[in-house]
Coordinates of N, CA and C in Angstrom, one line a residue:
V1 N 28.4 -8.7 -3.0 CA 27.5 -7.9 -4.2 C 26.5 -9.5 -4.4
N2 N 27.0 -10.4 -4.2 CA 26.1 -11.7 -4.7 C 25.2 -11.9 -3.5
S3 N 25.9 -11.7 -2.5 CA 24.6 -11.8 -1.5 C 23.5 -11.0 -1.2
I4 N 23.6 -9.8 -1.6 CA 22.8 -8.6 -1.8 C 21.9 -8.8 -2.7
K5 N 22.4 -9.4 -4.2 CA 21.8 -9.6 -5.1 C 20.5 -10.7 -4.7
R6 N 21.0 -11.8 -4.3 CA 20.6 -12.8 -3.7 C 19.2 -12.5 -2.6
L7 N 19.6 -11.8 -1.8 CA 18.8 -11.4 -0.9 C 18.0 -10.4 -1.8
L8 N 18.2 -9.3 -2.7 CA 17.3 -8.5 -3.0 C 16.2 -9.1 -3.9
N9 N 16.4 -10.5 -4.9 CA 15.8 -11.2 -5.4 C 14.7 -12.0 -4.5
K10 N 14.7 -12.3 -3.4 CA 13.9 -12.9 -2.6 C 13.2 -12.1 -1.9
H11 N 13.5 -10.6 -1.1 CA 12.8 -9.7 -0.3 C 11.9 -8.2 -1.4
T12 N 12.8 -8.5 -2.3 CA 12.4 -7.0 -3.3 C 10.7 -6.5 -3.1
G13 N 9.6 -7.8 -3.0 CA 8.4 -6.7 -3.2 C 8.3 -6.1 -1.7
F14 N 9.0 -6.2 -0.7 CA 8.3 -5.8 0.5 C 9.9 -4.5 0.7
L15 N 10.5 -4.4 0.0 CA 11.3 -3.2 0.2 C 10.6 -1.9 -0.6
V16 N 10.9 -1.0 0.3 CA 10.6 0.5 -0.4 C 11.3 1.4 -0.7
H17 N 12.7 1.0 0.5 CA 14.1 1.9 0.7 C 15.0 1.0 0.7
L18 N 16.4 1.2 -0.1 CA 17.5 0.5 0.1 C 18.8 1.2 0.7
S19 N 19.3 1.6 1.4 CA 20.6 2.4 1.6 C 21.6 1.7 1.5
L20 N 22.1 1.5 0.4 CA 23.7 0.8 -0.1 C 24.8 2.1 0.7
A21 N 24.3 3.1 0.9 CA 25.4 4.2 1.1 C 26.0 3.8 1.8
G22 N 27.7 4.6 1.8 CA 28.6 3.8 1.9 C 29.7 2.5 2.1
N23 N 28.5 1.9 1.0 CA 29.5 0.4 0.6 C 30.2 0.7 -0.4
K24 N 31.5 0.2 -0.6 CA 32.7 0.7 -1.4 C 31.8 -0.5 -3.0
L25 N 30.8 -0.4 -3.5 CA 30.6 -1.6 -4.5 C 31.5 -1.0 -5.4
G26 N 31.5 0.1 -6.1 CA 32.7 0.7 -6.8 C 31.6 0.2 -8.3
D27 N 31.8 1.0 -9.6 CA 31.5 0.5 -11.2 C 30.8 -0.7 -11.4
E28 N 32.1 -1.9 -10.6 CA 31.5 -3.0 -10.9 C 30.7 -4.1 -10.1
G29 N 30.7 -3.1 -8.7 CA 29.5 -4.0 -8.1 C 27.8 -2.9 -8.7
I30 N 27.8 -2.0 -9.1 CA 26.9 -1.2 -9.9 C 26.4 -1.8 -10.8
R31 N 27.1 -2.4 -11.5 CA 26.9 -3.3 -13.2 C 26.1 -4.8 -12.4
A32 N 27.1 -5.3 -11.5 CA 26.4 -6.5 -10.7 C 25.2 -6.4 -10.2
L33 N 24.5 -5.4 -9.9 CA 23.4 -5.0 -9.0 C 22.3 -4.8 -10.0
R34 N 22.8 -4.2 -11.2 CA 21.6 -4.0 -12.5 C 20.8 -5.1 -12.6
R35 N 21.4 -6.3 -12.5 CA 21.0 -7.3 -12.9 C 19.8 -8.1 -11.9
S36 N 20.2 -7.2 -10.6 CA 19.3 -7.6 -9.7 C 17.7 -7.5 -9.9
C37 N 17.2 -7.2 -9.1 CA 15.7 -6.6 -8.9 C 15.6 -5.3 -8.4
I38 N 16.6 -4.4 -8.1 CA 16.9 -3.5 -7.2 C 16.2 -2.5 -8.2
F39 N 15.6 -2.4 -9.2 CA 14.9 -1.1 -9.9 C 13.6 -1.5 -9.3
K40 N 13.0 -2.4 -8.4 CA 11.8 -2.5 -7.8 C 11.8 -2.0 -6.7
I41 N 12.3 -1.1 -6.4 CA 12.7 -0.3 -5.2 C 12.7 0.9 -5.4
P42 N 11.3 1.5 -4.8 CA 11.1 2.9 -5.0 C 12.2 3.9 -5.1
K43 N 12.9 3.6 -3.5 CA 13.9 4.6 -3.1 C 14.8 3.8 -2.9
L44 N 16.3 4.5 -3.8 CA 17.6 3.5 -3.6 C 18.6 5.3 -3.2
D45 N 19.4 4.8 -2.3 CA 20.5 5.8 -1.8 C 21.9 4.6 -2.0
L46 N 22.4 5.1 -3.3 CA 23.6 4.8 -3.2 C 24.8 5.7 -3.2
A47 N 24.7 6.3 -2.6 CA 25.5 8.0 -2.2 C 26.9 6.4 -1.4
D48 N 28.3 7.5 -1.9 CA 29.4 7.2 -1.3 C 29.1 5.8 -1.6
T49 N 29.3 5.2 -2.7 CA 29.4 3.9 -3.2 C 30.7 3.2 -4.3
G50 N 31.6 4.8 -4.6 CA 32.6 4.6 -5.3 C 32.2 4.5 -6.5
M51 N 30.8 4.9 -6.9 CA 30.9 5.1 -8.2 C 31.4 6.3 -9.3
T52 N 31.9 5.7 -10.3 CA 32.4 6.9 -10.8 C 31.6 7.2 -12.5
P53 N 31.7 7.8 -13.3 CA 30.8 8.1 -14.5 C 30.7 7.1 -15.6
H54 N 31.6 6.3 -15.2 CA 31.0 4.9 -16.1 C 29.9 3.7 -15.4
G55 N 29.9 3.7 -14.0 CA 29.0 3.3 -13.5 C 27.5 3.9 -13.6
L56 N 27.9 5.3 -13.3 CA 26.7 6.2 -13.4 C 25.9 5.4 -14.9
R57 N 26.8 5.9 -16.0 CA 26.4 6.0 -17.2 C 25.5 4.0 -17.3
A58 N 26.1 3.4 -17.0 CA 26.0 1.7 -16.8 C 24.4 1.5 -16.1
L59 N 24.2 2.6 -14.7 CA 23.1 2.8 -14.0 C 22.2 3.2 -14.8
S60 N 21.9 4.4 -15.6 CA 21.2 5.2 -16.6 C 20.7 4.2 -17.5
E61 N 21.5 3.2 -18.4 CA 21.2 2.3 -19.0 C 20.4 1.2 -18.7
A62 N 20.5 0.8 -17.6 CA 20.2 -0.1 -16.7 C 18.3 0.0 -16.6
L63 N 18.8 1.1 -16.1 CA 17.0 2.2 -15.7 C 16.3 2.2 -17.0
K64 N 16.7 2.5 -18.0 CA 16.2 2.7 -18.9 C 15.6 1.4 -20.1
S65 N 16.3 0.2 -19.8 CA 16.0 -1.0 -20.1 C 14.9 -1.8 -19.4
D66 N 14.8 -1.5 -18.2 CA 14.0 -2.0 -17.5 C 12.6 -1.5 -17.3
E67 N 11.7 -2.1 -17.8 CA 10.6 -1.4 -18.1 C 9.6 -1.5 -16.9
D68 N 10.2 -2.7 -15.8 CA 9.6 -2.4 -14.7 C 9.6 -1.9 -13.3
S69 N 10.8 -0.9 -13.7 CA 11.2 0.0 -12.7 C 10.5 1.3 -11.6
V70 N 10.6 0.9 -10.5 CA 9.4 1.8 -10.0 C 10.5 2.9 -9.3
V71 N 11.7 3.0 -9.8 CA 12.6 3.9 -8.8 C 12.2 5.3 -9.3
E72 N 11.8 6.0 -7.7 CA 11.2 7.2 -8.0 C 11.9 8.1 -7.3
R73 N 12.9 7.7 -6.5 CA 14.0 8.9 -6.0 C 15.3 7.8 -5.7
L74 N 16.3 8.4 -6.5 CA 17.5 8.0 -6.6 C 19.0 8.8 -5.6
C75 N 19.3 8.5 -5.1 CA 20.4 9.4 -4.3 C 21.7 9.2 -4.5
L76 N 22.9 9.7 -5.2 CA 24.0 9.3 -6.0 C 25.3 10.8 -5.3
D77 N 24.4 10.9 -4.3 CA 25.4 12.0 -3.4 C 27.1 11.3 -3.0
R78 N 27.9 12.4 -3.0 CA 29.3 12.3 -2.2 C 29.9 10.4 -3.3
N79 N 29.8 10.7 -4.6 CA 30.6 9.7 -5.7 C 31.4 10.3 -6.6
D80 N 32.3 9.7 -7.4 CA 33.0 10.6 -7.8 C 33.1 10.5 -9.3
F81 N 32.1 11.6 -9.6 CA 31.9 11.9 -11.1 C 32.8 13.6 -11.7
A82 N 34.2 12.9 -11.3 CA 35.3 13.8 -11.9 C 35.6 14.4 -13.4
E83 N 35.5 13.0 -13.8 CA 35.8 12.8 -15.5 C 35.2 13.7 -16.0
M84 N 35.0 14.1 -16.6 CA 33.8 15.1 -17.3 C 33.0 14.9 -18.4
D85 N 34.2 14.0 -19.3 CA 33.2 13.7 -20.7 C 32.5 12.5 -20.5
N86 N 32.9 11.6 -19.7 CA 32.2 10.6 -19.1 C 30.7 10.5 -18.4
Q87 N 31.2 11.8 -17.2 CA 30.1 12.3 -16.9 C 28.8 12.8 -17.5
A88 N 29.4 13.5 -18.2 CA 28.8 14.5 -19.3 C 27.6 13.4 -19.8
R89 N 28.2 12.3 -20.2 CA 27.4 11.1 -21.1 C 26.3 10.2 -19.8
G90 N 27.0 9.8 -18.9 CA 26.3 9.6 -17.8 C 24.8 10.1 -17.5
I91 N 25.4 11.4 -16.9 CA 24.2 12.0 -16.6 C 23.3 12.3 -17.4
S92 N 24.0 12.5 -19.0 CA 22.5 13.1 -20.0 C 22.1 11.8 -20.3
S93 N 22.7 10.5 -19.7 CA 21.9 9.3 -19.7 C 20.6 9.4 -19.1
L94 N 21.1 9.7 -18.0 CA 20.4 9.6 -16.6 C 18.8 10.2 -16.5
V95 N 19.3 11.9 -16.9 CA 18.4 13.0 -17.7 C 17.3 12.5 -18.6
Q96 N 18.0 12.0 -19.2 CA 17.0 11.6 -20.8 C 16.0 10.5 -20.3
F97 N 16.2 9.4 -19.7 CA 16.0 8.6 -19.0 C 14.3 8.7 -18.0
L98 N 15.3 10.1 -17.2 CA 14.4 10.7 -15.9 C 12.9 11.1 -16.8
S99 N 13.4 12.0 -17.7 CA 12.9 13.2 -18.5 C 11.7 12.0 -19.5
D100 N 12.2 11.3 -19.8 CA 11.3 10.0 -20.6 C 10.0 9.3 -19.8
S101 N 10.7 9.4 -18.3 CA 9.5 8.8 -17.5 C 8.1 9.3 -17.0
E102 N 8.5 10.9 -17.2 CA 7.3 11.8 -16.5 C 6.0 11.4 -17.5

């Protein structure tokens, strides 16, 4: 994850699409990436990264707090959002962010 963060911080201005699909980042990796320039990339594919509702909530909170975010498309397919209580909180946080962004 640290290598990805370093590359993102160096080259973010050139990226319009980043796919981390299939990389088992887990919630800890998602939390680490939120402190990089990942939200300066319009299209993010975080499918099948091992994210759980906890990571989804961290991601949505990071998106809400980053005033310079340019994320337009976010793919979260094939992640394990099975814990309903945490899933509801994470999804509602993300939906609230997306609603406020329009």
